Amino acid sequence: MSVTDTHNAYDFDADVLRDKYRAERDKRVRDDGNDQYLEVKGDFSHYVDDPYVEKGFDRDALTEELEVLVIGGGFGGMLAAARLIEQGITDIKIIEKGGGFGGTWYWNRYPGASCDIESYVYLPMLEETGFVPRQKYTDAPETLAYCQVLAEKFGLNDLALMQTEVVSTEWDEATCRWTVTTNRQDNLKARYVVHSNGPLNRPKLPAIKGIGDYKGHTFHTSRWDYDYTGGNSHGGLDKLADKRVAIIGTGATAVQCVPHLGAGAKELFVFQRTPSSISVRNNQPTDPDWLGTQKSGWQNERRTNFESLMTGAPVKEDLVSDGWTEAFRRLFGQLRDEAPSKLKIAGWALGGAFDKNMYQLGPKQYLMNKAMKHMDIERKIELADMANMERVRARADEMVQDKATAESLKPYYRQFCKRPCFHDEYLKAYNLPNVHLVDTDGQGIDEFTENGVVFGGKEYEVDCIIFATGFEVGTDYSRRAGYGISGVDGLTVSEKWSNGLSTFHGMHAKGFPNCFFFGPAQSAFTATYTFSLDENGIHLAHILSEAKKRGATRIEASAEAEAAWVQTIIDKARLTADFQSTCTPGYYNNEGHVNVAPQNNFYGGGPIEFFKLMKKWRNGKLEGLEVRN
Ligand code: NDP
């Protein structure tokens, strides 16, 4: 039976698909949720050793007073420092556990590593640096090289303490400074501390029977062992020619490295629990003439245009025009035709749709209108989503010769339940005779042995197991950061947030003066993560330059401002939980346990609305912050 609405006729049975999605979800939800993963410490800590530095680095411990200490040398930390320097605040140090700048891009150098957000929006400050990315989608080596361009432009290399891990940060009320200690015995007294430690920085492993027993070679994708595999981020894994290799996981990382593993390994076994959606990527070389003709402000305009499309906000044209924007245009386009200026769709990827004007009517009227209109809107979005996913599933049939393998590679969930992938070689890799998909039908592998991996009663003996099992999300903030944070009267962030996040603008927290968080939530969620990081940097620089003008030494969110902001987040987070509870488990929906406190969400009005709100707030008054000299 086909489904028809006023705009589109779809050639699928929505009820059948809905049932299928539910069944696929139900068979994956596990009681242990996030506890199915093992914390990478103790016997497993070698999984996070840095393979990219020479062993034996040493330096003298530092004892120093300084103005701003930035924790994290990824894009967030770099942009924080750059934006501060632009405002004349230069007494800065950046602590980074890796051997260089780059954060995500420092660690994730696996073969094929690349960003599928367009480089012209992803790489921040392109106008300031004049850098021209080689392609529409930049790869990991170019991104890492760009981090050095930024570092040199702003003199960040001189400010950095590399290969250094923060151990603790403690507030000292008497001096109004943070005492920061490190694993290199540094003792730093910083007026301000910026926590930019990355949302996906801590690798995770499946807590499966026998994981400690395997005797072969093993590593996580974020610590790729090129000594073992040969080759580099561009591929050429020549040392695997006589090796049988297993890769666990088929998320965005695995999708990029599987084609290279397939090309290099004697035999490759890909253990899949849930297939990713794989759409067209179509990378293209950059036309330097085009970049040269862009007017001042083009990058901000372009990334704003992109993120607006991601949230269904009206735009005159689609500047980026790629797989992401096409998916969203298909989801939301027809709705805009119906209510051109009124409709506002909340939450990229989150499926929640609401009419902003309805929201402004007040709770009762809002609920009545919502009930009537929301069903209609939601249904249209759902059907458009199903149509998008039918295209994704058809692509598996087109590209994969073996019918059973093609079937296994078809994802049955709504596209933004999981991180969508864009790749033109991944599906084809399964046509190679040495590449074998082991479809665990949503259950995951059974156990490890000394020799390999067991699934369905069969042992797959391999020389090497590669974990493409992702990163911790949703665990305790300090655990993910890797250090403790103790504020006023010794209150820790873990204690403060034990029942749910509580911040002002996602950046400040009462009880943690002079402390700035980049990204735990309650701020903007952007597909282009560097966009939010840059906005964070701009916001921080405004606050600290105002504080400097006033000769302030202590800045803290007021209890009232924080409570009001938490309420705003709750009010705006209304519909996402409904959507997420229909999704297959993953880190987007707390592994299927959508019981998170509503305040743990990002700002539900979407990033562009959030950025406008922050820009308006930056009027020099620092409202909501208690500023003391
Ligand atoms: P993910 O968390 O997305 O994927 C982890 C994979 O491991 C999933 O396929 C998961 O299956 C699987 N898995 C977990 N446990 C088991 C098990 N016991 N048995 C079998 N499989 C298992 O991590 P990634 O590193 O792939 O990606 C993390 C994020 O990094 C992405 O979401 C994206 O935001 C970003 N990224 C972006 C890229 C880009 O721009 N193209 C590239 C790479 C990463 P299941 O789905 O069933 O849980």
CSV table of N, CA and C and ligand atoms in Angstrom, one decimal, residues 28 30 36-37 110 114-117 200 204 206 208 221 248-254 256 271-274 418-419 440 444-445 468-471 585-588 591, ligand 1:
chain,number,residue,atom,x,y,z
A,28,ARG,N,17.3,-4.0,20.2
A,28,ARG,CA,18.7,-3.4,20.6
A,28,ARG,C,18.7,-2.8,22.0
A,30,ARG,N,19.1,-2.3,25.7
A,30,ARG,CA,19.6,-3.2,26.7
A,30,ARG,C,19.4,-2.5,28.1
A,36,GLN,N,27.2,-0.8,29.4
A,36,GLN,CA,27.7,-1.9,28.5
A,36,GLN,C,29.1,-1.6,28.1
A,37,TYR,N,29.6,-0.4,28.4
A,37,TYR,CA,30.9,0.0,28.0
A,37,TYR,C,31.9,0.0,29.2
A,110,TYR,N,43.0,7.9,11.8
A,110,TYR,CA,42.8,6.6,11.2
A,110,TYR,C,42.7,6.8,9.6
A,114,SER,N,38.2,12.0,7.9
A,114,SER,CA,37.8,13.2,7.1
A,114,SER,C,36.6,13.8,7.8
A,115,CYS,N,36.3,15.0,7.5
A,115,CYS,CA,35.2,15.7,8.0
A,115,CYS,C,34.1,15.8,6.9
A,116,ASP,N,32.9,15.4,7.2
A,116,ASP,CA,31.9,15.5,6.2
A,116,ASP,C,31.0,16.7,6.4
A,117,ILE,N,31.4,17.6,7.2
A,117,ILE,CA,30.8,19.0,7.1
A,117,ILE,C,31.7,19.7,6.2
A,200,LEU,N,33.7,14.4,22.7
A,200,LEU,CA,33.9,13.0,22.3
A,200,LEU,C,35.4,12.7,22.5
A,204,LYS,N,35.8,4.5,24.2
A,204,LYS,CA,35.1,3.5,25.1
A,204,LYS,C,35.3,2.1,24.4
A,206,PRO,N,33.7,-2.1,24.5
A,206,PRO,CA,32.6,-2.9,25.0
A,206,PRO,C,33.0,-3.7,26.2
A,208,ILE,N,32.8,-6.7,27.4
A,208,ILE,CA,32.3,-8.0,26.9
A,208,ILE,C,33.3,-9.0,27.5
A,221,THR,N,40.4,3.1,17.3
A,221,THR,CA,40.6,3.9,16.0
A,221,THR,C,41.2,5.3,16.3
A,248,ILE,N,35.4,-3.7,15.1
A,248,ILE,CA,34.2,-3.8,15.8
A,248,ILE,C,33.5,-2.4,15.7
A,249,GLY,N,32.3,-2.4,15.2
A,249,GLY,CA,31.5,-1.2,15.1
A,249,GLY,C,31.4,-0.7,13.6
A,250,THR,N,30.3,0.0,13.3
A,250,THR,CA,30.1,0.5,12.0
A,250,THR,C,29.5,1.9,12.0
A,251,GLY,N,30.0,2.7,12.9
A,251,GLY,CA,29.6,4.1,13.0
A,251,GLY,C,30.4,4.9,12.0
A,252,ALA,N,30.4,6.3,12.2
A,252,ALA,CA,31.0,7.2,11.2
A,252,ALA,C,32.5,6.9,11.0
A,253,THR,N,33.1,6.5,12.1
A,253,THR,CA,34.6,6.2,12.0
A,253,THR,C,34.8,5.0,11.2
A,254,ALA,N,34.2,3.9,11.5
A,254,ALA,CA,34.4,2.6,10.8
A,254,ALA,C,34.1,2.8,9.3
A,256,GLN,N,34.6,5.3,7.4
A,256,GLN,CA,35.7,5.9,6.7
A,256,GLN,C,36.9,5.0,6.6
A,271,PHE,N,32.4,-6.4,12.2
A,271,PHE,CA,31.3,-6.8,13.1
A,271,PHE,C,30.4,-5.7,13.3
A,272,GLN,N,29.2,-5.9,12.8
A,272,GLN,CA,28.2,-4.8,12.8
A,272,GLN,C,27.0,-5.1,13.8
A,273,ARG,N,26.7,-4.1,14.6
A,273,ARG,CA,25.5,-4.2,15.4
A,273,ARG,C,24.4,-3.4,14.8
A,274,THR,N,24.6,-2.2,14.4
A,274,THR,CA,23.6,-1.4,13.7
A,274,THR,C,24.2,-0.8,12.5
A,418,LYS,N,20.7,8.5,14.4
A,418,LYS,CA,22.1,8.3,14.5
A,418,LYS,C,22.9,9.3,13.6
A,419,ARG,N,24.1,9.4,13.8
A,419,ARG,CA,24.9,10.3,12.9
A,419,ARG,C,24.9,9.8,11.5
A,440,THR,N,25.6,-8.9,13.3
A,440,THR,CA,25.2,-9.5,14.6
A,440,THR,C,23.7,-9.2,14.9
A,444,GLY,N,25.4,-7.3,18.8
A,444,GLY,CA,26.8,-7.1,19.1
A,444,GLY,C,27.5,-8.5,19.3
A,445,ILE,N,28.8,-8.4,19.4
A,445,ILE,CA,29.6,-9.7,19.5
A,445,ILE,C,29.3,-10.3,20.8
A,468,ALA,N,36.3,0.3,16.8
A,468,ALA,CA,35.7,1.5,16.3
A,468,ALA,C,34.4,1.7,17.0
A,469,THR,N,34.5,1.6,18.4
A,469,THR,CA,33.3,1.6,19.2
A,469,THR,C,33.0,3.0,19.9
A,470,GLY,N,33.7,4.0,19.4
A,470,GLY,CA,33.2,5.4,19.8
A,470,GLY,C,33.8,5.9,21.1
A,471,PHE,N,33.1,6.8,21.6
A,471,PHE,CA,33.5,7.6,22.7
A,471,PHE,C,32.5,7.8,23.8
A,585,PRO,N,19.0,2.5,19.8
A,585,PRO,CA,20.0,3.1,20.9
A,585,PRO,C,21.3,3.6,20.3
A,586,GLY,N,21.9,4.5,20.9
A,586,GLY,CA,23.2,5.1,20.6
A,586,GLY,C,23.4,6.2,21.5
A,587,TYR,N,24.5,6.9,21.2
A,587,TYR,CA,24.9,8.0,22.2
A,587,TYR,C,23.9,9.2,22.0
A,588,TYR,N,23.2,9.3,20.9
A,588,TYR,CA,22.3,10.4,20.7
A,588,TYR,C,21.1,10.3,21.7
A,591,GLU,N,21.8,5.7,24.8
A,591,GLU,CA,21.7,4.2,24.6
A,591,GLU,C,20.2,3.7,24.8
B,1,NDP,P1,30.0,5.7,17.3
B,1,NDP,O1,29.6,5.7,18.7
B,1,NDP,O2,29.2,6.4,16.4
B,1,NDP,O3,29.9,4.2,16.8
B,1,NDP,C1,30.3,3.1,17.6
B,1,NDP,C2,30.0,1.8,16.8
B,1,NDP,O4,30.4,0.7,17.7
B,1,NDP,C3,28.5,1.6,16.6
B,1,NDP,O5,28.4,1.1,15.3
B,1,NDP,C4,28.1,0.7,17.6
B,1,NDP,O6,26.9,-0.1,17.3
B,1,NDP,C5,29.3,-0.2,17.7
B,1,NDP,N1,29.4,-1.1,18.8
B,1,NDP,C6,29.4,-0.7,20.1
B,1,NDP,N2,29.4,-1.8,20.9
B,1,NDP,C7,29.4,-2.9,20.1
B,1,NDP,C8,29.4,-4.3,20.3
B,1,NDP,N3,29.4,-4.8,21.6
B,1,NDP,N4,29.5,-5.1,19.3
B,1,NDP,C9,29.4,-4.6,18.0
B,1,NDP,N5,29.4,-3.3,17.7
B,1,NDP,C10,29.4,-2.4,18.8
B,1,NDP,O7,31.5,6.0,17.2
B,1,NDP,P2,32.3,6.6,16.0
B,1,NDP,O8,33.8,6.7,16.4
B,1,NDP,O9,32.0,5.9,14.7
B,1,NDP,O10,31.8,8.1,15.7
B,1,NDP,C11,31.7,9.0,16.8
B,1,NDP,C12,31.3,10.4,16.4
B,1,NDP,O11,32.4,11.0,15.8
B,1,NDP,C13,30.2,10.4,15.2
B,1,NDP,O12,29.0,10.2,15.7
B,1,NDP,C14,30.5,11.7,14.6
B,1,NDP,O13,29.9,12.7,15.4
B,1,NDP,C15,32.0,11.9,14.8
B,1,NDP,N6,32.6,11.5,13.5
B,1,NDP,C16,32.4,12.2,12.4
B,1,NDP,C17,33.0,11.9,11.2
B,1,NDP,C18,32.7,12.7,10.0
B,1,NDP,O14,32.6,13.9,10.0
B,1,NDP,N7,32.5,12.0,8.9
B,1,NDP,C19,33.8,10.7,11.0
B,1,NDP,C20,34.0,10.0,12.3
B,1,NDP,C21,33.4,10.4,13.4
B,1,NDP,P3,25.5,0.6,17.6
B,1,NDP,O15,25.2,1.6,16.6
B,1,NDP,O16,24.6,-0.6,17.6
B,1,NDP,O17,25.6,1.1,19.0
